[in-house]
Structures are given as structure tokens and as C-alpha cells.
Coordinates of C-alpha atoms in Angstrom, one line a residue:
X1 CA 0.2 0.1 0.0
X2 CA 1.0 3.9 -0.6
X3 CA -0.1 6.8 1.0
X4 CA -0.9 9.7 -1.2
X5 CA -1.7 13.0 -0.4
X6 CA -3.8 15.4 -2.8
X7 CA -2.2 18.5 -4.1
X8 CA -3.2 21.7 -1.9
X9 CA -5.3 19.1 0.3
X10 CA -4.2 17.8 3.5
X11 CA -6.5 14.3 3.3
X12 CA -4.4 11.3 2.4
X13 CA -5.3 8.0 1.1
X14 CA -3.8 4.5 1.4
X15 CA -4.0 3.1 -2.2
X16 CA -3.2 -0.1 -3.4
X17 CA -0.2 0.2 -5.9
X18 CA -1.9 -1.8 -8.7
X19 CA -4.2 1.1 -9.1
X20 CA -1.7 3.6 -9.7
X21 CA -2.0 3.3 -13.6
X22 CA -1.9 6.3 -15.8
X23 CA -5.1 5.8 -18.5
X24 CA -6.0 7.0 -21.6
X25 CA -9.7 6.0 -21.3
X26 CA -10.5 9.4 -19.4
X27 CA -12.5 12.1 -20.8
X28 CA -11.8 15.7 -19.8
X29 CA -14.2 17.2 -17.8
X30 CA -15.8 20.3 -18.7
X31 CA -14.1 23.5 -17.2
X32 CA -16.8 24.8 -15.5
X33 CA -17.8 21.5 -13.9
X34 CA -14.1 21.3 -12.3
X35 CA -14.3 25.1 -11.5
X36 CA -17.7 25.2 -9.7
X37 CA -18.2 24.8 -5.9
X38 CA -21.1 22.2 -5.7
X39 CA -23.7 23.2 -2.7
X40 CA -26.5 21.0 -1.6
X41 CA -30.1 22.3 -3.1
X42 CA -31.8 23.0 -0.1
X43 CA -29.3 25.4 1.1
X44 CA -30.7 27.8 -1.9
X45 CA -34.3 26.8 -0.8
X46 CA -34.0 28.3 2.9
X47 CA -32.9 31.5 1.4
X48 CA -36.4 32.3 0.3
X49 CA -38.2 31.1 3.6
X50 CA -38.7 32.6 6.7
X51 CA -36.6 31.7 10.1
X52 CA -39.1 29.2 11.7
X53 CA -39.2 27.6 8.0
X54 CA -35.3 27.8 7.6
X55 CA -35.0 25.5 10.8
X56 CA -37.7 23.1 9.7
X57 CA -36.1 22.7 6.2
X58 CA -32.6 22.2 7.6
X59 CA -33.7 19.6 10.3
X60 CA -35.6 17.5 7.7
X61 CA -32.4 17.6 5.4
X62 CA -30.1 17.0 7.9
X63 CA -31.5 15.5 11.2
X64 CA -27.9 15.8 13.1
X65 CA -28.7 19.6 13.9
X66 CA -32.0 18.5 15.9
X67 CA -29.6 16.8 18.3
X68 CA -26.4 18.9 17.8
X69 CA -26.4 20.8 21.2
X70 CA -26.7 17.5 23.1
X71 CA -23.9 15.7 21.3
X72 CA -22.0 19.1 21.9
X73 CA -22.2 18.7 25.5
X74 CA -21.4 15.1 25.4
X75 CA -18.3 15.6 23.5
X76 CA -16.9 18.7 25.1
X77 CA -18.5 18.8 28.4
X78 CA -19.5 22.5 27.8
X79 CA -22.8 24.5 27.0
X80 CA -22.8 25.3 23.3
X81 CA -24.4 28.3 21.5
X82 CA -27.4 27.7 19.5
X83 CA -26.8 25.0 16.8
X84 CA -27.3 27.4 14.1
X85 CA -24.1 29.2 15.2
X86 CA -22.3 26.2 13.9
X87 CA -24.1 25.7 10.4
X88 CA -22.1 25.4 7.1
X89 CA -23.5 24.1 4.0
X90 CA -22.5 20.9 2.7
X91 CA -20.7 20.9 -0.8
X92 CA -18.5 19.1 -2.9
X93 CA -15.9 19.8 -5.3
X94 CA -14.7 17.5 -8.2
X95 CA -12.0 16.9 -10.7
X96 CA -10.8 14.0 -13.1
X97 CA -9.0 12.6 -10.1
X98 CA -11.0 13.0 -7.1
X99 CA -14.4 14.4 -5.5
X100 CA -14.2 15.7 -1.9
X101 CA -17.1 16.2 0.0
X102 CA -17.3 18.5 3.2
X103 CA -18.9 18.2 6.4
X104 CA -20.6 19.7 9.3
X105 CA -19.0 20.8 12.5
X106 CA -17.6 17.9 14.4
X107 CA -18.4 15.5 11.7
X108 CA -16.0 13.8 9.0
X109 CA -16.5 14.4 5.4
X110 CA -15.4 11.8 2.9
X111 CA -12.8 12.0 -0.4
X112 CA -13.2 9.6 -3.2
X113 CA -10.4 8.9 -5.5
X114 CA -11.4 8.1 -9.3
X115 CA -10.2 5.6 -11.5
X116 CA -11.6 6.8 -14.9
X117 CA -14.8 8.4 -16.1
X118 CA -17.4 8.5 -18.9
X119 CA -18.9 11.4 -20.4
X120 CA -22.2 10.9 -22.3
X121 CA -24.1 14.1 -22.9
X122 CA -24.9 15.5 -19.8
X123 CA -24.1 12.4 -17.6
X124 CA -21.0 12.0 -15.9
X125 CA -19.9 8.3 -14.5
X126 CA -17.1 8.0 -12.4
X127 CA -15.6 4.8 -11.3
X128 CA -14.5 5.3 -7.5
X129 CA -11.9 2.9 -6.5
X130 CA -10.8 4.4 -3.1
X131 CA -12.2 6.3 -0.5
X132 CA -10.9 8.3 2.6
X133 CA -12.5 9.2 5.8
X134 CA -10.6 10.9 8.5
X135 CA -12.7 9.4 11.4
X136 CA -15.2 6.8 10.7
X137 CA -16.9 7.2 13.9
X138 CA -17.8 10.9 13.2
X139 CA -18.7 10.4 9.2
X140 CA -21.2 12.5 7.9
X141 CA -24.7 10.6 7.8
X142 CA -25.4 11.7 4.4
X143 CA -22.5 9.8 3.1
X144 CA -23.3 6.3 4.5
X145 CA -24.7 5.5 1.3
X146 CA -21.2 6.0 -0.4
X147 CA -19.1 4.7 2.5
X148 CA -21.3 1.3 2.5
X149 CA -20.8 0.7 -1.1
X150 CA -17.6 -1.5 -1.6
X151 CA -15.3 -0.1 -4.1
X152 CA -15.2 -0.1 -7.2
X153 CA -18.5 1.4 -7.8
X154 CA -19.9 3.8 -10.3
X155 CA -21.0 7.3 -9.0
X156 CA -23.0 9.2 -11.5
X157 CA -23.8 12.7 -11.8
X158 CA -26.7 14.1 -14.3
X159 CA -26.6 17.6 -15.0
X160 CA -29.5 20.0 -15.5
X161 CA -28.0 23.6 -16.0
X162 CA -26.7 24.6 -12.8
X163 CA -28.0 21.4 -11.0
X164 CA -26.1 18.1 -10.4
X165 CA -28.4 14.8 -9.7
X166 CA -26.1 12.2 -7.9
X167 CA -26.8 8.4 -8.1
X168 CA -24.9 5.5 -7.3
X169 CA -24.3 2.6 -10.0
X170 CA -27.3 3.6 -12.0
X171 CA -29.8 6.4 -12.8
X172 CA -33.0 5.4 -11.0
X173 CA -34.8 6.8 -8.0
X174 CA -33.7 4.0 -5.8
X175 CA -30.3 4.9 -6.2
X176 CA -30.6 8.8 -6.1
X177 CA -28.7 10.5 -3.2
X178 CA -28.3 14.2 -3.3
X179 CA -29.1 17.2 -5.8
X180 CA -26.1 19.7 -5.7
X181 CA -26.4 23.3 -7.6
X182 CA -23.4 25.1 -8.9
X183 CA -22.1 27.8 -6.4
X184 CA -18.8 29.4 -5.3
X185 CA -17.0 29.5 -1.7
X186 CA -18.0 33.0 -1.4
X187 CA -21.7 32.1 -1.8
X188 CA -21.4 29.2 0.5
X189 CA -20.2 31.8 3.1
X190 CA -23.2 33.9 2.6
X191 CA -25.8 30.9 3.1
X192 CA -23.6 30.2 6.3
X193 CA -24.4 33.8 7.4
X194 CA -27.8 33.8 6.6
X195 CA -28.5 30.5 8.7
X196 CA -26.2 31.9 11.5
X197 CA -28.3 35.3 11.3
X198 CA -25.1 37.1 10.5
X199 CA -25.1 40.0 8.0
X200 CA -25.8 38.4 4.8
X201 CA -25.2 39.7 1.1
X202 CA -27.6 38.4 -1.3
X203 CA -25.9 39.8 -4.2
X204 CA -23.2 36.9 -4.1
X205 CA -25.9 34.1 -4.3
X206 CA -26.0 32.8 -8.0
X207 CA -29.6 31.3 -8.4
X208 CA -29.4 28.3 -10.4
X209 CA -31.3 27.8 -13.4
X210 CA -32.1 24.5 -15.5
X211 CA -30.5 23.7 -18.6
X212 CA -33.3 25.5 -20.7
X213 CA -32.6 28.6 -18.5
X214 CA -35.7 28.5 -16.4
X215 CA -35.6 28.9 -12.6
X216 CA -36.9 27.5 -9.6
X217 CA -37.2 30.8 -7.8
X218 CA -38.5 33.4 -10.5
X219 CA -40.9 33.2 -13.6
X220 CA -37.9 34.2 -16.3
X221 CA -36.2 32.0 -18.9
X222 CA -32.5 33.6 -19.0
X223 CA -29.7 31.5 -20.6
X224 CA -26.2 33.2 -20.0
X225 CA -23.4 31.6 -21.3
X226 CA -19.7 32.1 -20.7
X227 CA -17.1 32.9 -23.3
X228 CA -14.6 30.5 -23.8
X229 CA -16.6 27.6 -22.5
X230 CA -18.3 24.6 -24.4
X231 CA -22.1 23.8 -24.1
X232 CA -24.7 21.3 -25.3
X233 CA -27.2 22.5 -27.6
X234 CA -30.8 22.8 -26.4
X235 CA -32.5 21.6 -29.8
X236 CA -32.1 21.7 -33.5
X237 CA -31.1 25.0 -34.6
X238 CA -28.9 26.9 -37.5
X239 CA -25.8 28.9 -37.2
X240 CA -25.9 32.2 -39.1
X241 CA -23.2 34.6 -40.9
X242 CA -24.4 37.6 -38.7
X243 CA -26.1 37.7 -35.0
X244 CA -29.5 38.0 -36.9
X245 CA -32.4 35.7 -37.7
X246 CA -32.4 36.9 -41.2
X247 CA -28.9 36.3 -42.3
X248 CA -27.5 33.4 -44.4
X249 CA -27.1 30.0 -42.6
X250 CA -23.6 28.7 -42.3
X251 CA -24.8 25.1 -40.7
X252 CA -27.4 23.3 -39.1
X253 CA -26.7 21.9 -35.5
X254 CA -28.6 19.2 -33.8
X255 CA -29.9 18.8 -30.3
X256 CA -26.9 17.8 -28.2
X257 CA -24.0 18.7 -30.6
X258 CA -20.9 20.7 -28.6
X259 CA -20.6 24.1 -29.5
X260 CA -17.7 26.6 -27.7
X261 CA -18.4 30.1 -27.3
X262 CA -16.2 32.7 -28.9
X263 CA -18.2 35.9 -28.3
X264 CA -21.3 37.4 -27.0
X265 CA -23.3 39.9 -28.5
X266 CA -25.5 42.4 -26.5
X267 CA -28.3 40.7 -24.1
X268 CA -31.7 40.4 -26.0
X269 CA -35.2 38.6 -25.3
X270 CA -36.9 36.7 -28.1
X271 CA -40.1 34.7 -27.5
X272 CA -39.7 35.8 -23.8
X273 CA -36.1 34.1 -23.6
X274 CA -33.2 36.5 -22.3
X275 CA -30.0 35.5 -24.1
X276 CA -27.6 36.9 -26.3
X277 CA -26.5 36.2 -29.9
X278 CA -23.4 33.9 -29.5
X279 CA -20.7 33.6 -31.8
X280 CA -20.0 29.7 -31.6
X281 CA -17.4 27.3 -33.1
X282 CA -18.6 23.4 -33.9
X283 CA -16.7 20.3 -33.2
X284 CA -16.5 20.4 -36.9
X285 CA -14.7 23.7 -37.0
X286 CA -17.9 25.8 -38.3
X287 CA -18.0 29.2 -37.3
X288 CA -21.2 31.3 -37.2
X289 CA -23.8 32.9 -34.8
X290 CA -26.6 31.4 -33.0
X291 CA -29.1 32.9 -30.5
X292 CA -28.4 31.6 -27.0
X293 CA -31.8 30.4 -26.5
X294 CA -30.9 27.5 -28.7
X295 CA -27.7 26.6 -26.5
X296 CA -28.2 24.8 -23.3
X297 CA -26.6 25.6 -20.0
X298 CA -25.2 21.8 -19.8
X299 CA -21.6 22.1 -19.8
X300 CA -19.5 20.3 -22.4
X301 CA -16.1 19.7 -23.6
X302 CA -15.2 20.5 -27.2
X303 CA -13.5 17.9 -29.5
X304 CA -10.4 20.5 -29.6
X305 CA -10.2 20.3 -25.6
X306 CA -10.8 16.6 -25.4
X307 CA -7.9 16.0 -28.1
X308 CA -5.6 18.5 -26.4
X309 CA -6.1 16.5 -23.2
X310 CA -5.4 13.2 -24.6
X311 CA -2.3 14.5 -26.3
X312 CA -1.1 16.1 -22.9
X313 CA -2.3 12.8 -21.1
X314 CA -0.4 10.5 -23.8
X315 CA 2.6 12.8 -23.5
X316 CA 2.2 12.3 -19.7
X317 CA 2.1 8.7 -20.0
X318 CA 5.1 8.2 -22.3
X319 CA 7.1 10.3 -19.8
X320 CA 5.7 8.4 -16.9
X321 CA 6.6 5.0 -18.9
X322 CA 10.2 6.5 -19.6
X323 CA 10.3 7.1 -16.2
X324 CA 9.4 3.7 -15.1
X325 CA 11.7 2.1 -17.6
X326 CA 14.4 4.3 -15.9
X327 CA 13.5 3.2 -12.5
X328 CA 13.6 -0.4 -13.7
X329 CA 17.0 0.2 -15.1
X330 CA 18.0 1.7 -11.7
X331 CA 16.7 -1.3 -10.1
X332 CA 18.5 -3.6 -12.0
X333 CA 21.6 -1.7 -11.7
X334 CA 21.2 -1.9 -7.7
X335 CA 20.6 -5.4 -8.1
X336 CA 23.9 -6.1 -10.2
X337 CA 25.9 -3.8 -7.9
X338 CA 24.4 -5.6 -4.6
X339 CA 25.3 -9.1 -6.3
X340 CA 28.8 -7.8 -7.1
X341 CA 29.0 -6.6 -3.7
X342 CA 27.9 -10.0 -2.1
X343 CA 30.5 -11.6 -4.5
X344 CA 33.4 -9.4 -3.1
X345 CA 31.9 -9.8 0.5
X346 CA 32.3 -13.5 -0.3
X347 CA 35.7 -13.4 -1.6
X348 CA 36.6 -10.9 1.4
X349 CA 35.2 -13.7 3.7
X350 CA 37.0 -16.5 2.0
X351 CA 40.2 -14.3 2.1
X352 CA 39.6 -13.8 5.9
X353 CA 39.3 -17.8 6.3
X354 CA 42.2 -18.8 4.6
X355 CA 44.0 -16.2 6.5
X356 CA 42.7 -17.2 9.9
X357 CA 43.5 -20.9 8.5
X358 CA 47.2 -19.9 8.1
X359 CA 47.3 -18.1 11.2
X360 CA 46.0 -21.3 13.3
X361 CA 48.6 -23.2 11.3
X362 CA 51.3 -20.9 12.0
X363 CA 50.2 -20.9 15.6
X364 CA 50.5 -24.8 15.6
X365 CA 53.7 -24.9 14.2
X366 CA 55.0 -22.3 16.5
X367 CA 53.6 -24.6 19.4
X368 CA 55.2 -27.5 17.8
X369 CA 58.7 -25.8 17.6
X370 CA 58.2 -24.5 21.4
X371 CA 57.6 -28.1 22.6
X372 CA 60.4 -29.5 20.1
X373 CA 62.8 -26.8 21.3
X374 CA 61.9 -27.4 24.9
X375 CA 62.3 -31.1 24.6
X376 CA 65.6 -30.8 22.7
X377 CA 67.0 -28.7 25.6
X378 CA 65.8 -31.4 28.1
X379 CA 67.6 -34.0 26.3
X380 CA 70.6 -32.2 26.1
X381 CA 70.8 -31.3 29.5
X382 CA 70.1 -35.1 30.3
X383 CA 73.0 -36.0 28.1
X384 CA 75.1 -33.5 29.9
X385 CA 73.8 -34.8 33.4
X386 CA 74.8 -38.3 32.5
X387 CA 77.9 -37.5 31.1
X388 CA 78.9 -35.5 34.3
X389 CA 77.9 -38.6 36.5
X390 CA 79.8 -40.9 34.3
X391 CA 82.8 -38.6 34.6
X392 CA 82.6 -38.6 38.2
X393 CA 82.0 -42.2 38.8
X394 CA 85.0 -42.9 36.5
X395 CA 87.1 -40.4 38.5
X396 CA 86.1 -42.3 41.8
X397 CA 87.2 -45.8 40.3
X398 CA 90.6 -44.2 39.2
X399 CA 91.4 -43.2 42.7

């Protein structure tokens, strides 16, 4: 297992090394999907309610707050302020590699690592292969469905403009989890202020709109597209040479075709739809003008972006493979060096053994010489004594 940390994020994961493989079967997520801060929808609903209904709606959607004050006393031993002083809206952000879900006070969020994804029109399917929870005992209750699934499993998001419906494994009501709306961190902070009964700036709230420009919060149909981004077409239409419905037709476009916004003209209203004439580029490189009422608010990735992403990914894969080959060469070189060192050590050990053996033999020879020399001296002394004794005996006889 390997412990990995996400850049700019203190969360870490335990990952099986077999999962760490660069693949080319990933689709590039639309830029606005990755750049957005997705907030649970009921947090927008409460902004239109009175205080009593705000509390009721929050506790219905997040029963945790109904018992928070008792939980706080049990955990800290002190008396908390009213529950709403601790409120933060649940949210998540996403990219090609992971999804990070936030949590309430004193709870734990969940982070999911993604293996691959599939994009089909307004539906995004991600293969989840690993998860991280800082403390399972305090896991945010809303994420139990995610945690209770054995990885790998599919997490599916269906986009409807500024809305994302989340499902597990398949798009059906029994697998539905939450609906999120597009927002920003500043917007989440204003919602927090609203619930906490602190000064609140409604101008920072981005009221969500469906793919067709309608809203749950007003009676207008407004389609406001961002220059430089790609979108799916809302229905069949035509691209024209000028921002005028009477100008020549350049090409026909079909429902769910991908167009990239190059330029926006002034806002106008046509058939009760407020939008702009948009200069667009199709995936077949045709350029012209189309009324924004014909372009949905569903994000897309242009063919050009996808091809650029694949080229960059392929280059990254090439570099990674080269690096892997270099690591393999270094590993083999290390093994060869280790084998050489082991042989050298074996030779040194053998040399030491032979030296010790020679020393042992030399010591044995020294002992032999010492013993032999001692015996020789003894024999010589014995002979001398015998000769002396014989000499003395002979002298006595001669007398």
C-alpha cells in the first residue's frame, strides 16, 4: 500500500499500488464542472423562507442539527451556542482524479479517488476505487450510502444546467442520493451567514437555472453563457453568418451538439427568452452566430479540448513510462551492484577464512617448535647430566 496526498489538500489515502496506473480512457471534464463549488440544493431553498421554515427545512434534510446541542455537550462537556451558530452548507468539488465532500461541525467528510470517467451528453459516470474518511466514528451521516458501497463502484452525476443529481451505480430513483447546485465558496459563506443570522449579502448568491434557462426561484427564462466555454445545444437550430435571424445560414446543428462560445453580442429577449447572440464554433470547425436560447446551460468539452487533453495525457503517459523504464534500469543496476558487492564480500570472507586458517596453522607450528625445542634442551641437559655423572664415577674408580 502507498499513502498519497492530494495537492493543496491535507487529506491522504491508502492506495494499492496496482491502482496507480495512468490511463487514456478518461474524458476531460468540462472546465465549469471542475471550477464550480457544488452546494446541496436545500441550502438555496432556505434563502426564500422565513426563520421558522429555515430551521424546519434544515433539520428535515440534515437531522444531525436536531440533536447537535446534546451531542456537543457530550463531546466537549460545555454548553454550546444555539445550533445555527455552527452551521455550514454541505458541498463538494470535483476533478478528473477525486471528489471531496465537506462535512458539518464535529463530523467527518469523505474523499473519493476516481479511476476513470465516462461522459455521455449531460451524464458523468465515475469509477470510484478508493475512499478516505478521517474518522469513521464521526462520518457525516449523509455519506453513509457512499461509504457502505464496496469499491470499485460507479458514481453518476446528471447535469441539468446549474443542477447536478447524484446516483450510485445507475440512474433510477432508488439509487438517488442528493441534488447539488452550482455555486462558489463566497456563496457558501453567505448561506452560512444567513443561517447563523449574521449579515448576509444576497448579491453573492448565484440563483441556479435549469438547462433551458428556467428557474425554481423566478418566472424568467434566462440563458447566460460564459465566453470560452463549451455547451450542449438545447435543440436543433442553425448557425448564421451574422447575429441576425435573417442572415445566411452557415450550418445546421442538432440537439446535444457541442459548441464553444467565442463571442457574445448584447443581451436581447426573443420569444420571452433572455439571452445573447453567440458566436460559436462547432466540433466540425464551423463558425457562425446562433441565438443563446438555442444553446443549453449544460456544460460540455469540445473535441479540440478533448484532443488536447488526450495529447497532454499521452505525453504524460510517455514520460511516466520513460520514468518507469529508468526506475527499472536503476533497480536492475542496484541488483547487479548488490550482487557484485555480495560476491566481493564472499571473496573477502574467504580471504579472511584462509588467513585465519594460515594463522591457526602457524600457531600450531610455533607450538610444535616450542615443544620440540623444549624437549631438545631437556635431552641435551639430560645427556650432559649423564656425562657428568659418568665422569664423576670414572674419577672415583681411578682413585
